[in-house]
mmCIF file of C-alpha atoms in Angstrom:
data_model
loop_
_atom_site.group_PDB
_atom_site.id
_atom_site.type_symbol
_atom_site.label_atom_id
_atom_site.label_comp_id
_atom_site.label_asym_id
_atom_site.label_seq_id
_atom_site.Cartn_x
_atom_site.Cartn_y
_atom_site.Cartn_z
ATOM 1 C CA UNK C 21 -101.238 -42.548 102.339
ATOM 2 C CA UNK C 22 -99.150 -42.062 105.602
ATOM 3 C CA UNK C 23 -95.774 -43.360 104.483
ATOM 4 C CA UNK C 24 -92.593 -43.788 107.065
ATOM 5 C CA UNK C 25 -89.655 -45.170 107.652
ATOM 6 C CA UNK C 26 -88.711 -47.591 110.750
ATOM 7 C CA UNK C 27 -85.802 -49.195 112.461
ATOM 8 C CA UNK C 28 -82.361 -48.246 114.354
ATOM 9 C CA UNK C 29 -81.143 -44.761 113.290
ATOM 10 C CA UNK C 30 -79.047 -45.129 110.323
ATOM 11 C CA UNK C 31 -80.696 -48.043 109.394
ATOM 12 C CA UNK C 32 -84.206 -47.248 108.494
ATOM 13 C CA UNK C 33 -86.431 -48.813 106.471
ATOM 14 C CA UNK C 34 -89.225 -47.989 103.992
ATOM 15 C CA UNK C 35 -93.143 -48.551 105.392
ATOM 16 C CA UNK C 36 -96.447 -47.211 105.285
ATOM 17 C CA UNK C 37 -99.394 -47.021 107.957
ATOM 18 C CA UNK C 38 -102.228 -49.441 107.349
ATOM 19 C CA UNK C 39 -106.032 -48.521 108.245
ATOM 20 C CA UNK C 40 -104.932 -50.132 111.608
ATOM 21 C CA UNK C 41 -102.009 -47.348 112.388
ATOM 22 C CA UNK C 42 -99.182 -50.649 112.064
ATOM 23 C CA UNK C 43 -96.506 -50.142 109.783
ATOM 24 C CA UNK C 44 -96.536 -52.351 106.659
ATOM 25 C CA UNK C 45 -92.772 -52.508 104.801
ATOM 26 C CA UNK C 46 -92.481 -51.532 101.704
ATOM 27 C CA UNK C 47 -88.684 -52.328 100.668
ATOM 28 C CA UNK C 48 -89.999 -55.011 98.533
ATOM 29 C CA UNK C 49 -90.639 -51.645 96.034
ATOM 30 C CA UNK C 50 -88.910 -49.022 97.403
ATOM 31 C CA UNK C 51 -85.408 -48.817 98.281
ATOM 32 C CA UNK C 52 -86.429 -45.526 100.732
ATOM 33 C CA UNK C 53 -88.322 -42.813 100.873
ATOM 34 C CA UNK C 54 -87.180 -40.420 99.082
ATOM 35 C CA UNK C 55 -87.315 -38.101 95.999
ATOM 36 C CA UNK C 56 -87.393 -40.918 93.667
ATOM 37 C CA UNK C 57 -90.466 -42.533 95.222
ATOM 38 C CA UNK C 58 -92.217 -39.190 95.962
ATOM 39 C CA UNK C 59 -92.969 -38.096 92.625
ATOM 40 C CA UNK C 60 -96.240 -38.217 91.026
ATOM 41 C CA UNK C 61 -95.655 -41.388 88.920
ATOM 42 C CA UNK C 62 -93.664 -42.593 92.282
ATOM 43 C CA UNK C 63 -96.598 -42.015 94.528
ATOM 44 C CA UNK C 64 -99.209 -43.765 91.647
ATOM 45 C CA UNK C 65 -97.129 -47.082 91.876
ATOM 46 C CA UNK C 66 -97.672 -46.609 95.876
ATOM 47 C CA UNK C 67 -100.859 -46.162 95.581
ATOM 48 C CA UNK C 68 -101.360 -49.381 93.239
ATOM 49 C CA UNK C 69 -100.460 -51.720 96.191
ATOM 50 C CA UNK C 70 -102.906 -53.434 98.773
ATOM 51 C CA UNK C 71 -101.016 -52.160 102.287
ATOM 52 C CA UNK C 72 -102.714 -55.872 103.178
ATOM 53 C CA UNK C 73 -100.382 -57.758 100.716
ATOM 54 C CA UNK C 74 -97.255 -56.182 102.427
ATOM 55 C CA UNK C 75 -95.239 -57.496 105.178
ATOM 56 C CA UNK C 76 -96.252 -56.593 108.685
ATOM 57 C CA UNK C 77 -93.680 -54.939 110.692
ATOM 58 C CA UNK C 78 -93.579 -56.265 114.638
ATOM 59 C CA UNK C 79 -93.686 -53.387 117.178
ATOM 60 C CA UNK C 80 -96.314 -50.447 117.673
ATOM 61 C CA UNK C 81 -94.710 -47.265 115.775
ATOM 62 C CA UNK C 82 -93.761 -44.590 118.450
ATOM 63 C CA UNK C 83 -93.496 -47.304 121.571
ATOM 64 C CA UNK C 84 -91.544 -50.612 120.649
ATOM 65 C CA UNK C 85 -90.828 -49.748 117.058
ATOM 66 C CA UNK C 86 -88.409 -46.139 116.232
ATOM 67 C CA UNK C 87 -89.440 -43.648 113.255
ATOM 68 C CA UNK C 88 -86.810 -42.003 111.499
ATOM 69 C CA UNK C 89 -87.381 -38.847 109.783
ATOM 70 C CA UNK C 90 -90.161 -39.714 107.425
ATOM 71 C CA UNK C 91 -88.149 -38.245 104.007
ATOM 72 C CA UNK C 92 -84.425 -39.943 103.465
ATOM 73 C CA UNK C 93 -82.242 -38.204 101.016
ATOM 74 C CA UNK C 94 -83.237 -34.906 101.617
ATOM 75 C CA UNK C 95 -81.151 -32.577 99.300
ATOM 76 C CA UNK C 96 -82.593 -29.076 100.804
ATOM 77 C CA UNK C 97 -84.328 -28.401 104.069
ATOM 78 C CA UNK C 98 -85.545 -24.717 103.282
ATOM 79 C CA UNK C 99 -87.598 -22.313 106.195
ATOM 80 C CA UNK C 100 -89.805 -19.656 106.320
ATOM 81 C CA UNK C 101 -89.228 -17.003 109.229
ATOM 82 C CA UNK C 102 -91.926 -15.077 110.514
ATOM 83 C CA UNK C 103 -94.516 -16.561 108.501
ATOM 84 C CA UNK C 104 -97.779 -16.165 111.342
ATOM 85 C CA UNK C 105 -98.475 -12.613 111.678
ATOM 86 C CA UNK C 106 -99.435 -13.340 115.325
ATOM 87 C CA UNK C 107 -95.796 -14.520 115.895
ATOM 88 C CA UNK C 108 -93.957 -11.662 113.912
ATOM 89 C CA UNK C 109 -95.531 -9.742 116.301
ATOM 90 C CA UNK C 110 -94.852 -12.046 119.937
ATOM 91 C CA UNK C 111 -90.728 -11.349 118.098
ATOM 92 C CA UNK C 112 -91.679 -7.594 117.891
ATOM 93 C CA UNK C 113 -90.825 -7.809 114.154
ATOM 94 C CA UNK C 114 -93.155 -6.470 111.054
ATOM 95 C CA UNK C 115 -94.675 -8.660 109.177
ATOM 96 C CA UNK C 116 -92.635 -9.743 105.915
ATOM 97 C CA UNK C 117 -94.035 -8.369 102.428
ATOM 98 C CA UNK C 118 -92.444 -11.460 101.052
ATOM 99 C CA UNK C 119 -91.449 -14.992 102.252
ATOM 100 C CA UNK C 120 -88.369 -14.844 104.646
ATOM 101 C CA UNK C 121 -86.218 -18.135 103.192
ATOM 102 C CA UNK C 122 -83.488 -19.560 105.652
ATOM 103 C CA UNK C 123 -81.770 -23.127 104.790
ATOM 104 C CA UNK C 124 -81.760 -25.880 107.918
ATOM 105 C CA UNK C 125 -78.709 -27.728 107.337
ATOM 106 C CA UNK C 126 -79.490 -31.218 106.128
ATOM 107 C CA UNK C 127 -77.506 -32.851 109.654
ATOM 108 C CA UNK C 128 -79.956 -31.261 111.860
ATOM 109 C CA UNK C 129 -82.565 -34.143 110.577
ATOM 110 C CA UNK C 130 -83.695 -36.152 113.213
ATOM 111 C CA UNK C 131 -86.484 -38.837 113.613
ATOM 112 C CA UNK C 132 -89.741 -37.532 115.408
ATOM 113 C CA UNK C 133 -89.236 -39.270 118.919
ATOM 114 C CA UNK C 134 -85.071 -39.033 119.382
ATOM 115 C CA UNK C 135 -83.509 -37.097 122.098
ATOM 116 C CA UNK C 136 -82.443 -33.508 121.445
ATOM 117 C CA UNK C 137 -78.574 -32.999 122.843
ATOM 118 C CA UNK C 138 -78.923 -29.564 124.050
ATOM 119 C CA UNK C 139 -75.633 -27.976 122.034
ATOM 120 C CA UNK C 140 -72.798 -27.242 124.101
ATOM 121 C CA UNK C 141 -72.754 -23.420 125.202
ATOM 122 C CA UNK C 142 -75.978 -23.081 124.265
ATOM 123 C CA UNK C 143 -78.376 -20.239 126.454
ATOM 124 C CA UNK C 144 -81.213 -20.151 124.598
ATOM 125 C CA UNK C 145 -82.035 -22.960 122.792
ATOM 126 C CA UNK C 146 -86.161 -22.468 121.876
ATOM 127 C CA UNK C 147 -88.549 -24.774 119.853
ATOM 128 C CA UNK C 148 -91.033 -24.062 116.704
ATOM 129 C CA UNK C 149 -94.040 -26.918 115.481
ATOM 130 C CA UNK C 150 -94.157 -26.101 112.345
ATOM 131 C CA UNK C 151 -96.250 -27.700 109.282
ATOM 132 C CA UNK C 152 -93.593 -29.049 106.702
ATOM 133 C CA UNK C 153 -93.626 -29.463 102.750
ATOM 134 C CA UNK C 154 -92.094 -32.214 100.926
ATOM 135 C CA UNK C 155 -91.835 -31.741 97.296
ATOM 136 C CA UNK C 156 -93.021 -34.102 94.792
ATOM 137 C CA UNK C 157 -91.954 -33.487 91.077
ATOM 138 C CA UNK C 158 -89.158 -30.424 91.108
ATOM 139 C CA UNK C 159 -88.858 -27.480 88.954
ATOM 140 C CA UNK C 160 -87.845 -24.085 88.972
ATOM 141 C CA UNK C 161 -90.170 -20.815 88.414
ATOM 142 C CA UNK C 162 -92.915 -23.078 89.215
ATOM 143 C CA UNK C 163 -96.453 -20.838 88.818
ATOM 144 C CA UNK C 164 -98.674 -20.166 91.761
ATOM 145 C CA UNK C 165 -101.826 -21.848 89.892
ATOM 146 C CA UNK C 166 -99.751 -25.108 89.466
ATOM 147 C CA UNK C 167 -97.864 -24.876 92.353
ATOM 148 C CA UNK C 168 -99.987 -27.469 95.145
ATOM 149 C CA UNK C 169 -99.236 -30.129 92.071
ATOM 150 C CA UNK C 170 -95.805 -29.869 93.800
ATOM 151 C CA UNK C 171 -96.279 -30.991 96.753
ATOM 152 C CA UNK C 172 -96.017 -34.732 97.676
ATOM 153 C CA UNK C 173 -97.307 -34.471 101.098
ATOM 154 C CA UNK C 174 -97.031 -32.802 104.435
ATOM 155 C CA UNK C 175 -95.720 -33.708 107.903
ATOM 156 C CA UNK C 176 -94.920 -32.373 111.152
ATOM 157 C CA UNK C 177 -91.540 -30.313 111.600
ATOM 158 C CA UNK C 178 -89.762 -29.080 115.372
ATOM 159 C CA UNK C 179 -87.558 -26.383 114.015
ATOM 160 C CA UNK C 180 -85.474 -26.086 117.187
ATOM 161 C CA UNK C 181 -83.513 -22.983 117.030
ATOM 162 C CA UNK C 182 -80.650 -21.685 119.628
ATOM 163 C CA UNK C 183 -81.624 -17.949 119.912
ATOM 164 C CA UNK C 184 -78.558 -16.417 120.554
ATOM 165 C CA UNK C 185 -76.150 -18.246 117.991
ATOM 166 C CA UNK C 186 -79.878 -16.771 115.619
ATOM 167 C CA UNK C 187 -80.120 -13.169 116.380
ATOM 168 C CA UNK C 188 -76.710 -12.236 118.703
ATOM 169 C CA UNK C 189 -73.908 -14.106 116.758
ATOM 170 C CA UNK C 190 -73.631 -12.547 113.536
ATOM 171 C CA UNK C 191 -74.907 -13.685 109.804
ATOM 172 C CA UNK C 192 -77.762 -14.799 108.969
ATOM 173 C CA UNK C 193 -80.239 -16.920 111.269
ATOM 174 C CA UNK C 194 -78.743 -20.434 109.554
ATOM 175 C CA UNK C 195 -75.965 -20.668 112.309
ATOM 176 C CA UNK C 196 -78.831 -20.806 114.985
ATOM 177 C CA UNK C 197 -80.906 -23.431 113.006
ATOM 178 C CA UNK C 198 -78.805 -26.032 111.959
ATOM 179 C CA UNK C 199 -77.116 -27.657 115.121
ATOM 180 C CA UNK C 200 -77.503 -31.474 114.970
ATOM 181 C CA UNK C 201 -80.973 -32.647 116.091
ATOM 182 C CA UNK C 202 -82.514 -29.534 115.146
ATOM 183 C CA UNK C 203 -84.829 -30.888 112.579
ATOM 184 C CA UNK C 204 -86.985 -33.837 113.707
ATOM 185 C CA UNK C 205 -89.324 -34.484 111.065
ATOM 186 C CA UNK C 206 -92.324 -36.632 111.258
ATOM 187 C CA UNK C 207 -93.821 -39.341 112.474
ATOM 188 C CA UNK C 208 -94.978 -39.634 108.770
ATOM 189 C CA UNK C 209 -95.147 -38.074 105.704
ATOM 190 C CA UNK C 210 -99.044 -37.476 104.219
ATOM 191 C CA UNK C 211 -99.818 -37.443 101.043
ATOM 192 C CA UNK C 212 -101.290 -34.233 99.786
ATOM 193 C CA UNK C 213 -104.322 -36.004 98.534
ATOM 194 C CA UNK C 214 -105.115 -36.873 102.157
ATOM 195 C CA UNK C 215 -105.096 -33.169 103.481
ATOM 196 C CA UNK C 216 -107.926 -31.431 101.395
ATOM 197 C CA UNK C 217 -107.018 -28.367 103.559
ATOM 198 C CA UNK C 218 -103.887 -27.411 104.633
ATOM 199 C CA UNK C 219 -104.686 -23.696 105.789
ATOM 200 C CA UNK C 220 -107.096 -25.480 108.061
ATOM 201 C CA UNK C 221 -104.771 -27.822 110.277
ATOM 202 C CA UNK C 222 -104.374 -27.003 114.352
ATOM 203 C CA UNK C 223 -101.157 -27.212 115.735
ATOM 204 C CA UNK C 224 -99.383 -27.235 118.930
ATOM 205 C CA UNK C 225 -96.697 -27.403 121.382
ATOM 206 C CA UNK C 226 -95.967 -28.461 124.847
ATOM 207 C CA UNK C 227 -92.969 -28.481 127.349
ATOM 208 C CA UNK C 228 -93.220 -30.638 130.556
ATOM 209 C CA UNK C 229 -97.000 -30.827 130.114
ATOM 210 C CA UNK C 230 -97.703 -27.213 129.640
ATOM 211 C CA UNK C 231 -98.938 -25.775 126.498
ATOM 212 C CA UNK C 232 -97.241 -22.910 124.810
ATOM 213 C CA UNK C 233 -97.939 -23.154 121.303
ATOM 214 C CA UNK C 234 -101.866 -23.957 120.029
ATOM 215 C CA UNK C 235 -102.622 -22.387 116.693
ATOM 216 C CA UNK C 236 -103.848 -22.726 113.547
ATOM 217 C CA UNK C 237 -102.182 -22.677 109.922
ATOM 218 C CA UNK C 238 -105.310 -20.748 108.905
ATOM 219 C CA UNK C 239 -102.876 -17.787 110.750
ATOM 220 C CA UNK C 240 -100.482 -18.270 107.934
ATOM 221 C CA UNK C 241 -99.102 -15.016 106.268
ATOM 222 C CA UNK C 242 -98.002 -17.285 102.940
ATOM 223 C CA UNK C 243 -99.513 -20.281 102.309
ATOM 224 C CA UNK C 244 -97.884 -24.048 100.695
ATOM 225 C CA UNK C 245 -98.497 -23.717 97.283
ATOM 226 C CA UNK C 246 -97.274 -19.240 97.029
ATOM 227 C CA UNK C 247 -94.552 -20.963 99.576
ATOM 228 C CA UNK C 248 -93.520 -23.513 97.042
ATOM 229 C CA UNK C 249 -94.076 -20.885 94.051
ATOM 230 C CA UNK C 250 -92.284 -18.288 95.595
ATOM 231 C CA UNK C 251 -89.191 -20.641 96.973
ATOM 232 C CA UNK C 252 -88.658 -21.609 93.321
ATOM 233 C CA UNK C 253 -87.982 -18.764 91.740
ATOM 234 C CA UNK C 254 -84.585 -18.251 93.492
ATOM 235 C CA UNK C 255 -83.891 -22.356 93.449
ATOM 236 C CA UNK C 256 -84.913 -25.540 91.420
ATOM 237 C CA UNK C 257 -86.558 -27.723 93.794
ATOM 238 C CA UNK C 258 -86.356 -31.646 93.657
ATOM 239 C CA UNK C 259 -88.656 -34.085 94.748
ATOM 240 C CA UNK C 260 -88.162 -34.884 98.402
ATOM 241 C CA UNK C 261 -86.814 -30.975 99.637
ATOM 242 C CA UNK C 262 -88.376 -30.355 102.949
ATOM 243 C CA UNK C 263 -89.781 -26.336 103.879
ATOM 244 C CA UNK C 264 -90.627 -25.849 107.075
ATOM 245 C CA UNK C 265 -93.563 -23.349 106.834
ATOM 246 C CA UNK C 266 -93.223 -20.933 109.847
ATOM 247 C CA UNK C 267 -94.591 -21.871 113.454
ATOM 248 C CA UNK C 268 -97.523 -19.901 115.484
ATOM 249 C CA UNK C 269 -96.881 -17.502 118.436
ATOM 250 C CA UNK C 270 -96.178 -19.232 122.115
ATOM 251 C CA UNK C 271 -91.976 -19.783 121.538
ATOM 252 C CA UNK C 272 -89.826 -19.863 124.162
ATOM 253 C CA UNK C 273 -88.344 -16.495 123.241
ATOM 254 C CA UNK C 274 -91.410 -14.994 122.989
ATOM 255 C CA UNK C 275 -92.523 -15.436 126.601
ATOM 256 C CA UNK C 276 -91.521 -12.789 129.687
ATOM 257 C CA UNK C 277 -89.329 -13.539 130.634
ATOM 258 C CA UNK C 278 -88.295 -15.729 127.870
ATOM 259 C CA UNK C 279 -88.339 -19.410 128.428
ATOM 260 C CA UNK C 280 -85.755 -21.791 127.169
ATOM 261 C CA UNK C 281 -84.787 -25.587 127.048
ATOM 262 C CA UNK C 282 -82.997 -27.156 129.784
ATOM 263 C CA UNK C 283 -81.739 -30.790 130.257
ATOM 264 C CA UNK C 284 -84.395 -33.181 131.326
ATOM 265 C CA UNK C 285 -87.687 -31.835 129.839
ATOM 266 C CA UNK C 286 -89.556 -32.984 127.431
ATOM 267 C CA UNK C 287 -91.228 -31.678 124.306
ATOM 268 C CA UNK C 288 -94.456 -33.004 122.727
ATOM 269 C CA UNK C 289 -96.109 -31.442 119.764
ATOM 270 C CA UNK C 290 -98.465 -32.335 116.667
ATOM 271 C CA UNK C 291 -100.668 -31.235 113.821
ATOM 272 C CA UNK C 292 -104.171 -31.938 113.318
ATOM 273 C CA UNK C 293 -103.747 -35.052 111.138
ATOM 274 C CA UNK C 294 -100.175 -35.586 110.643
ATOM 275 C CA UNK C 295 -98.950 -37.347 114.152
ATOM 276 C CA UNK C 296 -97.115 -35.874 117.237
ATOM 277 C CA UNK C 297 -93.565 -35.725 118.290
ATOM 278 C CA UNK C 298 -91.899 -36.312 121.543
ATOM 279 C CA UNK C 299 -88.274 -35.188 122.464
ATOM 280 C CA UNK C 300 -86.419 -35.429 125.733
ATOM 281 C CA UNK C 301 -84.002 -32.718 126.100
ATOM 282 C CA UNK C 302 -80.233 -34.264 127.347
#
């Protein structure tokens, strides 16, 4: 299932994709999605409808008719730095014996297509694709052999980041990840069932037309489920957290000189699979 959520910002609606790609509402059964519709038993009641028997929604998704982020309700939107040995190396930074965790601040969620407002004072404000977790059913000290039952589905994350307020500004790397808008997630949210392989997925990145990111989660120091396993030994995940899963060498930063966002261009990025993104910077 490819399940989204439509409509004016703030006022999104539950839907799902139809073999057709149009978006068939679901708020007849769901009041959103979110953790209480992404759990196993949540996702079986889904999967019990005929996407035929549900409304039609008017508009083609990603021209006439808006995404929002794909998951509402989000309670934690958790990271994982350096996770591509390829681009621990493009940061000249050793490759982590363990999962690097970082927390996106829940504000910085933004629907896959809106405009990025470039933060005020910012100087180096870079962008990440990333593949992102949502959890399913929650738990804590979840095992690595059970750990994939976890996982509700998988979508496409930007995990903008402003460089200096990262590395330069003191504290950890939060106060450099969380600005608002830094977070668009989407188009839609796949169900696990539908990605037999998600070490296998190609993903990429461009700026104005020109491609700095193409990779492959293959690349992937940690994968989803020792993510997931790992994550939840230091906090008890519920269904509908979001982790973005570390992003492939070709950032802005990374470049010589380095390359960063400026008013007026555009980003457009996707995974193999899971949709693309667009977002103007303004």
């Amino acid at each position: 299932m490819r399940l989204v959520r439509y409509g004016a910002k703030g006022a999104e609606r539950p839907g799902l994709l139809d073999a057709d790609d149009r978006v068939r509402d679901l708020s007849g059964h769901v009041a959103d999605i979110d953790g209480a519709c992404l759990t196993r038993d949540g996702l079986a009641r889904l999967r019990s409808l005929d996407p035929a028997a549900l409304p039609l929604v008017d508009g083609v998704p990603q021209q006439d008719l808006r995404l929002g982020a794909c998951v509402a309700g989000v309670g934690k939107f958790l990271a994982v730095g350096l996770n591509y040995a390829d681009h621990a190396a493009e940061a000249g930074m050793d490759v982590p014996v363990e999962p690097i965790l970082f927390t996106k601040w829940t504000s910085c969620i933004a629907g896959p297509d809106d405009d990025l407002g470039l933060p005020t004072g910012s100087s180096a404000t870079d962008w990440e694709v990333e593949l992102g977790i949502v959890i399913g059913d929650g738990g804590h000290g979840i095992a690595l052999d059970r750990a994939a039952d976890h996982i509700a589905g998988y979508c496409v994350i930007n995990d903008i980041s402003e460089r200096d307020w990262q590395l330069r500004r003191g504290g950890t790397w939060d106060k450099g990840k969380g600005h608002d808008g830094f977070g668009p997630i989407g188009p839609w949210l796949v169900t696990a069932d539908a990605i037999p392989d998600p070490a296998a997925l190609r993903l990429w990145l461009e700026v104005d037309g020109r491609r700095f990111q193409d990779g492959t989660t293959a690349t992937m120091v940690f994968g989803p489920a020792e993510i997931v396993s790992y994550a939840s030994r230091f906090t008890t995940l519920h269904p509908g957290d979001v982790i973005a899963t570390g992003t492939p060498p070709g950032v802005g930063m990374g470049q010589k000189p380095p390359v960063y966002l400026t008013r007026g261009q555009v980003m457009r990025l996707g995974i193999d699979g899971l949709g693309q993104q667009r977002q103007k910077v303004v």
